PDB file of C-alpha atoms in Angstrom:
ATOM      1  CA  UNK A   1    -127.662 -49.055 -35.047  1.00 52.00           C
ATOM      2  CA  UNK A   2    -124.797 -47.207 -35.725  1.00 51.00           C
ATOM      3  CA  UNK A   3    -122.964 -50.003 -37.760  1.00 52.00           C
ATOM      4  CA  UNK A   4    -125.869 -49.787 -40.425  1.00 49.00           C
ATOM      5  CA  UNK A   5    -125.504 -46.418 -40.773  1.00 47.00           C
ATOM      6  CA  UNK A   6    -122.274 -46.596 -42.195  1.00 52.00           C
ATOM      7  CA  UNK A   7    -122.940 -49.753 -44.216  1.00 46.00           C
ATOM      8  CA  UNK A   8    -126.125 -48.620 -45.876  1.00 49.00           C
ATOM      9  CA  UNK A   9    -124.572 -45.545 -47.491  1.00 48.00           C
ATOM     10  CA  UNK A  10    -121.381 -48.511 -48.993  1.00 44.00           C
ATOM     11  CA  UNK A  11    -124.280 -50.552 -50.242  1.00 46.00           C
ATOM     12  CA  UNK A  12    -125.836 -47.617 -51.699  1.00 41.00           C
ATOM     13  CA  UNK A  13    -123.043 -46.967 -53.727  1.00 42.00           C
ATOM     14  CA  UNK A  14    -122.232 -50.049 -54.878  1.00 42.00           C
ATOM     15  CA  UNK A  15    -125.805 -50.506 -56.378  1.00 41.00           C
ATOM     16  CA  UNK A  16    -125.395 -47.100 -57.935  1.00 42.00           C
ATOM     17  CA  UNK A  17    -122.154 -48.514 -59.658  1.00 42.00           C
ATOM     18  CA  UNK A  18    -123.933 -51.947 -61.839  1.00 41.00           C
ATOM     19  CA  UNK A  19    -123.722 -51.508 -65.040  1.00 40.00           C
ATOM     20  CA  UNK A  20    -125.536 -48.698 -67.089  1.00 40.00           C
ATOM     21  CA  UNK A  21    -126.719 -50.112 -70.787  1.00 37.00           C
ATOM     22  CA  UNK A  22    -127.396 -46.342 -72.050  1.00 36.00           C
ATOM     23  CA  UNK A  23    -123.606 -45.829 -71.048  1.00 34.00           C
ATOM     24  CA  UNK A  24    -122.552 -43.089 -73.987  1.00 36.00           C
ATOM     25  CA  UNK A  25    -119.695 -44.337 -76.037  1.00 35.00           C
ATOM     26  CA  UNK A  26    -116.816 -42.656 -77.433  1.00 40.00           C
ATOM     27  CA  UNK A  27    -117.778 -40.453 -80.579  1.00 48.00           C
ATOM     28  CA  UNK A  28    -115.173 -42.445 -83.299  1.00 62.00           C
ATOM     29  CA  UNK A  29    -117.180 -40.963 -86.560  1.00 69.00           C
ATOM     30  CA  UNK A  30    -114.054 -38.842 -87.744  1.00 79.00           C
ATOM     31  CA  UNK A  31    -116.266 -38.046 -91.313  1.00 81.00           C
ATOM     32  CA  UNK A  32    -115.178 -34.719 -91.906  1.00 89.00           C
ATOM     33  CA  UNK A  33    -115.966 -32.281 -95.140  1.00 93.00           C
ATOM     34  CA  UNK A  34    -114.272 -30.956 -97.964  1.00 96.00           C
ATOM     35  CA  UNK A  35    -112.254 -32.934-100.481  1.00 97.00           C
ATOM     36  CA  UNK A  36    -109.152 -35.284-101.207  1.00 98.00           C
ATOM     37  CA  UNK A  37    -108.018 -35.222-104.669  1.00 98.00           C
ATOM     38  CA  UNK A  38    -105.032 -36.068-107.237  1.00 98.00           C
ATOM     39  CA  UNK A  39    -103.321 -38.121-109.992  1.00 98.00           C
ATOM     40  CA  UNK A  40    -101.816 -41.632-109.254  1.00 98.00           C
ATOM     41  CA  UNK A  41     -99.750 -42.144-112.017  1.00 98.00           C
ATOM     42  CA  UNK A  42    -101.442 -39.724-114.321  1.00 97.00           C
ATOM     43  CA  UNK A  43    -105.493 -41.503-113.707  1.00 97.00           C
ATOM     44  CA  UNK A  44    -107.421 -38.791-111.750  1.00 98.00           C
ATOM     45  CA  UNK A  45    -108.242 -40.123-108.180  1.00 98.00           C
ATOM     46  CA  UNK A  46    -111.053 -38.172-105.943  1.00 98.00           C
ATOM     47  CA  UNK A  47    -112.246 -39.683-102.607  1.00 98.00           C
ATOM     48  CA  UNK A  48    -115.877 -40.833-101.835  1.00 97.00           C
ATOM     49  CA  UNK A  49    -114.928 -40.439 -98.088  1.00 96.00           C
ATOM     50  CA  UNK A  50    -112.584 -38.659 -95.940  1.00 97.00           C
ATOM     51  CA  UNK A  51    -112.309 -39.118 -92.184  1.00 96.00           C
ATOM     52  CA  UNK A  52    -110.095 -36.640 -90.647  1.00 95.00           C
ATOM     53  CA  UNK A  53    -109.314 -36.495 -86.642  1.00 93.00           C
ATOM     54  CA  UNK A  54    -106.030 -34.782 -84.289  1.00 92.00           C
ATOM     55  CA  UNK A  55    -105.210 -36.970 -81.290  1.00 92.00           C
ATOM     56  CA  UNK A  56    -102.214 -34.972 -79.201  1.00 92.00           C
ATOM     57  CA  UNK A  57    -100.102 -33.031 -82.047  1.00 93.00           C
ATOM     58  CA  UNK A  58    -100.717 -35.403 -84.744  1.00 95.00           C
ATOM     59  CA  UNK A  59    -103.617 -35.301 -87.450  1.00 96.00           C
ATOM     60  CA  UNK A  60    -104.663 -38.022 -89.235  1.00 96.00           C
ATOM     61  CA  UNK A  61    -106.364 -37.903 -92.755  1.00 97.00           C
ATOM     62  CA  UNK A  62    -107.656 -40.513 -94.808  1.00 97.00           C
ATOM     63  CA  UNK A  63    -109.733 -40.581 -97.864  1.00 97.00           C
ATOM     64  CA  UNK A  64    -110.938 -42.927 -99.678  1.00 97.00           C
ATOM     65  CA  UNK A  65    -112.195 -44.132-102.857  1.00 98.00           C
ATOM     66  CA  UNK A  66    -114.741 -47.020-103.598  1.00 97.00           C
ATOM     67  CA  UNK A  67    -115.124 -49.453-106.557  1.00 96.00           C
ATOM     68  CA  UNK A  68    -117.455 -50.946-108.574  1.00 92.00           C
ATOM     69  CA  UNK A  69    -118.209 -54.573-107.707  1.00 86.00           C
ATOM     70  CA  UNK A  70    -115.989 -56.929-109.998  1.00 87.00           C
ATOM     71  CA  UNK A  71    -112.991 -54.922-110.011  1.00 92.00           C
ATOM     72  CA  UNK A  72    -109.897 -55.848-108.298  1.00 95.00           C
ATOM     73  CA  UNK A  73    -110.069 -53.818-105.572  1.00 96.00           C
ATOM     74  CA  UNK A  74    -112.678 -52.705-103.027  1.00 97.00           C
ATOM     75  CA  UNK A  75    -111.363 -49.119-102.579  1.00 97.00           C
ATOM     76  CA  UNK A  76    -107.851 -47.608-102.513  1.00 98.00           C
ATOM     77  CA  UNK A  77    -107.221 -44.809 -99.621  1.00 98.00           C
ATOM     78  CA  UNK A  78    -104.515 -42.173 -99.496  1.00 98.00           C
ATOM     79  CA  UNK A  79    -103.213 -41.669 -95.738  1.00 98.00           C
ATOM     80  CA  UNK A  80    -101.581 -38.676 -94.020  1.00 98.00           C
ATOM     81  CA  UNK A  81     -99.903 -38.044 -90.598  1.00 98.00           C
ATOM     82  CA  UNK A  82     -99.064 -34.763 -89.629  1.00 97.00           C
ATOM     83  CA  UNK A  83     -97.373 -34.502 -87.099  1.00 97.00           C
ATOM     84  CA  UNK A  84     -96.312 -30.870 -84.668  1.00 96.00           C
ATOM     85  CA  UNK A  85     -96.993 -29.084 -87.196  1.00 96.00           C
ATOM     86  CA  UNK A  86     -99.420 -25.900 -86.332  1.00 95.00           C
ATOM     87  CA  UNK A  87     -98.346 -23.313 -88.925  1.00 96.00           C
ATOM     88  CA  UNK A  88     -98.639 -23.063 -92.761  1.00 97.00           C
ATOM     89  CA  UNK A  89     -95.510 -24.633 -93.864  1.00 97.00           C
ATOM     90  CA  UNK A  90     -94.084 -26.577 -96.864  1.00 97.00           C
ATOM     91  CA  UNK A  91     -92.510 -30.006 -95.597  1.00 97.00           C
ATOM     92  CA  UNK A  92     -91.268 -33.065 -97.237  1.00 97.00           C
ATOM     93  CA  UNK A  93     -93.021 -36.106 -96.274  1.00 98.00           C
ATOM     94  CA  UNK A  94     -91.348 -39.534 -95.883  1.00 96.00           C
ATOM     95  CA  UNK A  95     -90.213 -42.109 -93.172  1.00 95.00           C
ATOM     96  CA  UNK A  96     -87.830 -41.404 -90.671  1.00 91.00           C
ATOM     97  CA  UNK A  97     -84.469 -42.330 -91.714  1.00 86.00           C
ATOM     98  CA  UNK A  98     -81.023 -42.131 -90.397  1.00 89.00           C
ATOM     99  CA  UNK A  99     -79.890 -37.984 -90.112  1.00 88.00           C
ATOM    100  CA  UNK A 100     -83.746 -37.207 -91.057  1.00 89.00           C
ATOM    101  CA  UNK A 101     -87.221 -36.653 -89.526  1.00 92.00           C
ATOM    102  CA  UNK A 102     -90.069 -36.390 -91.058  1.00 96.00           C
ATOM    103  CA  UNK A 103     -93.529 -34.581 -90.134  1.00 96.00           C
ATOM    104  CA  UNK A 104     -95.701 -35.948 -92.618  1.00 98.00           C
ATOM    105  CA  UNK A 105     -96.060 -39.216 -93.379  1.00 98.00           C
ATOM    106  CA  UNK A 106     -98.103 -40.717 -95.885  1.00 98.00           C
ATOM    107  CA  UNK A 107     -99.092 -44.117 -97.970  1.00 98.00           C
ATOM    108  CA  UNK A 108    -101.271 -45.179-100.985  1.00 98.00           C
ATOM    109  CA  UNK A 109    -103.392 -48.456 -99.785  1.00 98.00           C
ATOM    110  CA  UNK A 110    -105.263 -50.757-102.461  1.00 97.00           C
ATOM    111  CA  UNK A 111    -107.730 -53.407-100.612  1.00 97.00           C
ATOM    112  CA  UNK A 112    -108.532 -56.354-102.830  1.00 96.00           C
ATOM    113  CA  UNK A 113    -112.171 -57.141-103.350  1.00 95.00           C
ATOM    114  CA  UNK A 114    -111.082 -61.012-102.542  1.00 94.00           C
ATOM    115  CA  UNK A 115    -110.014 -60.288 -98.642  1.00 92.00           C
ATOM    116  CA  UNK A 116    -106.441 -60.272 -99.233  1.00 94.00           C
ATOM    117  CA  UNK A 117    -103.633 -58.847 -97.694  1.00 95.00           C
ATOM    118  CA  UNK A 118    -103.892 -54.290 -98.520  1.00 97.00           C
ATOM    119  CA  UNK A 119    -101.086 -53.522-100.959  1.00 97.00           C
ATOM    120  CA  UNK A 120     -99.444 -51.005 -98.801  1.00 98.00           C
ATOM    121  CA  UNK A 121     -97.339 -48.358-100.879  1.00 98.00           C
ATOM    122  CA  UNK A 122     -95.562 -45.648 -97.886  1.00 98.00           C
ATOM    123  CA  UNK A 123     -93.839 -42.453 -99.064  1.00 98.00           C
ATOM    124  CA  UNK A 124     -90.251 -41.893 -99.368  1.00 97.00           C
ATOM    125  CA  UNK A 125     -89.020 -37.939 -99.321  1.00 96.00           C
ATOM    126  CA  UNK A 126     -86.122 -38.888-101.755  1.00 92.00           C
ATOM    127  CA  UNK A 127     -85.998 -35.226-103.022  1.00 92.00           C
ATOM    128  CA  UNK A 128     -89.702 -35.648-104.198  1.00 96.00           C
ATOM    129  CA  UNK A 129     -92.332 -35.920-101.966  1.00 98.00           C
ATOM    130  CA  UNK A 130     -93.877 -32.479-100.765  1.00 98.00           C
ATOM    131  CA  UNK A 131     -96.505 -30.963 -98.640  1.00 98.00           C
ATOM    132  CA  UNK A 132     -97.206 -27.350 -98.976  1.00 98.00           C
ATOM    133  CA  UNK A 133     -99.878 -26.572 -96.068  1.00 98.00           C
ATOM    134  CA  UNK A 134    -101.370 -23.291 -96.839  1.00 98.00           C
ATOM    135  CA  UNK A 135    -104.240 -24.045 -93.710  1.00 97.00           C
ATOM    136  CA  UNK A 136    -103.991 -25.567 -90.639  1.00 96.00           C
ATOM    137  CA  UNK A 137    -106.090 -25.042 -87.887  1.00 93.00           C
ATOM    138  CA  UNK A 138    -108.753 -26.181 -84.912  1.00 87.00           C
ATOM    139  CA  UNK A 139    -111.404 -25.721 -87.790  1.00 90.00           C
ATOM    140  CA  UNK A 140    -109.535 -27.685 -90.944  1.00 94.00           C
ATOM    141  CA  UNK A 141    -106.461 -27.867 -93.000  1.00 97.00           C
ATOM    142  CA  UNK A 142    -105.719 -27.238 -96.572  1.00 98.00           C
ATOM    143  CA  UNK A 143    -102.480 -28.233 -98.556  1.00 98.00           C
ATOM    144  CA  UNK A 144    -101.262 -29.083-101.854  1.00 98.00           C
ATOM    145  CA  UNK A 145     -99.289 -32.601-102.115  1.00 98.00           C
ATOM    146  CA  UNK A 146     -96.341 -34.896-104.343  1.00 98.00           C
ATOM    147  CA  UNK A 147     -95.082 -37.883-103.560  1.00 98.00           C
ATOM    148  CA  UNK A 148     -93.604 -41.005-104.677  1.00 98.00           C
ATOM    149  CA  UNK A 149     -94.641 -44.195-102.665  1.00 98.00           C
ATOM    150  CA  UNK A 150     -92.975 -47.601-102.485  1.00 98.00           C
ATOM    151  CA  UNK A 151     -94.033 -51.379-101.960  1.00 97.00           C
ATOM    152  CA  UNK A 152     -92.425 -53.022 -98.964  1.00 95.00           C
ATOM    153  CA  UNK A 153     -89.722 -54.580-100.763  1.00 96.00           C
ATOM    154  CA  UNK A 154     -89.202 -51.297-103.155  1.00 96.00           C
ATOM    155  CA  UNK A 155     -90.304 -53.769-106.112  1.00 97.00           C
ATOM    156  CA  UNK A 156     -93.151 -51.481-107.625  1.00 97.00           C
ATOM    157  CA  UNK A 157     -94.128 -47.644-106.816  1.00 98.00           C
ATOM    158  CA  UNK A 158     -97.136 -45.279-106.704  1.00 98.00           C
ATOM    159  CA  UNK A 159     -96.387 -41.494-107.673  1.00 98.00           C
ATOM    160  CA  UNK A 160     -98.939 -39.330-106.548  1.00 98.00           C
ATOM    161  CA  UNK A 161     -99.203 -35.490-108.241  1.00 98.00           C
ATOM    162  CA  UNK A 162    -101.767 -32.750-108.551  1.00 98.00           C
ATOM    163  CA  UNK A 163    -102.751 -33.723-105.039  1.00 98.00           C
ATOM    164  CA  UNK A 164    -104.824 -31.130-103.316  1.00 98.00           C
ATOM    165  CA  UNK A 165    -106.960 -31.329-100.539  1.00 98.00           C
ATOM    166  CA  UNK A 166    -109.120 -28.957 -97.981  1.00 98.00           C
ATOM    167  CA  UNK A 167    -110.944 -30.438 -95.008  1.00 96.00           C
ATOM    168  CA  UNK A 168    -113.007 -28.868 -92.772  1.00 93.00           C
ATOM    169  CA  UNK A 169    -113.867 -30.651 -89.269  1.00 84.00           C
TER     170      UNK A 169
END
């Protein structure tokens, strides 16, 4: 009688461990409020959507901008990492290269309308690109922006001014 004893409370568990279909799922909406706005050479760009979310010491903002059917391109997103930075500050964004690091990072990113491979322009500091955070905090972040953003091979550029944005979350 004993042996049951201890095997009904092991079976118990195990029955208590099958698989629960109302199992809650990780909350990935990262829609947050406020606005994402600049020039890209000179044509006035505003985003239709930003998503905005801080995993660790980095914060990751993207807005984007949708298109009519027939054009070109689908939608065209401007990206930011910032990362260990808590404190208004004003810091030049780019890659990390030799001598340098860099705590924001940021691209330009067409998507064609046909499925093909994003056009993927990534900012370079090269005595340019700028972010002036005047907010940042657990309830949003506000900062002006410049920069000047390169193809892969260097062939073409973006150059992003007037860039402003404020994002509560």
């Amino acid at each position: 009688m004993n042996k049951y004893l201890i095997w009904i409370p092991l079976i118990l568990f195990l029955v208590s461990c099958s698989k629960d279909d109302n199992s809650i799922v990780a909350d990935t909406d990262y829609t947050a409020t406020g606005f994402l706005m600049g020039k890209i050479n000179t044509v006035t760009w505003s985003a239709d959507k930003i998503e905005a979310h801080k995993e660790a010491s980095t914060i990751y903002i993207t807005g984007t901008k949708n298109y009519d059917a027939g054009s070109l391109y689908s939608a065209s997103k401007i990206n930011f990492r910032i990362i260990n930075l808590s404190q208004p500050v004003t810091a030049g964004i780019g890659e990390n290269e030799p001598g340098y690091q860099y705590f924001v990072k940021a691209n330009y990113t067409l998507t064609f309308t046909d499925g093909s491979k994003d056009k993927v322009y990534t900012a370079y500091y090269r005595n340019y690109s700028l972010m002036n955070l005047t907010r940042i905090n657990d309830k949003g972040i506000d900062a002006t922006f410049i920069f000047k953003a390169y193809s892969g091979d260097f062939s073409d550029s973006v150059i992003v001014t007037d860039g402003v944005f404020k994002i509560d979350y």
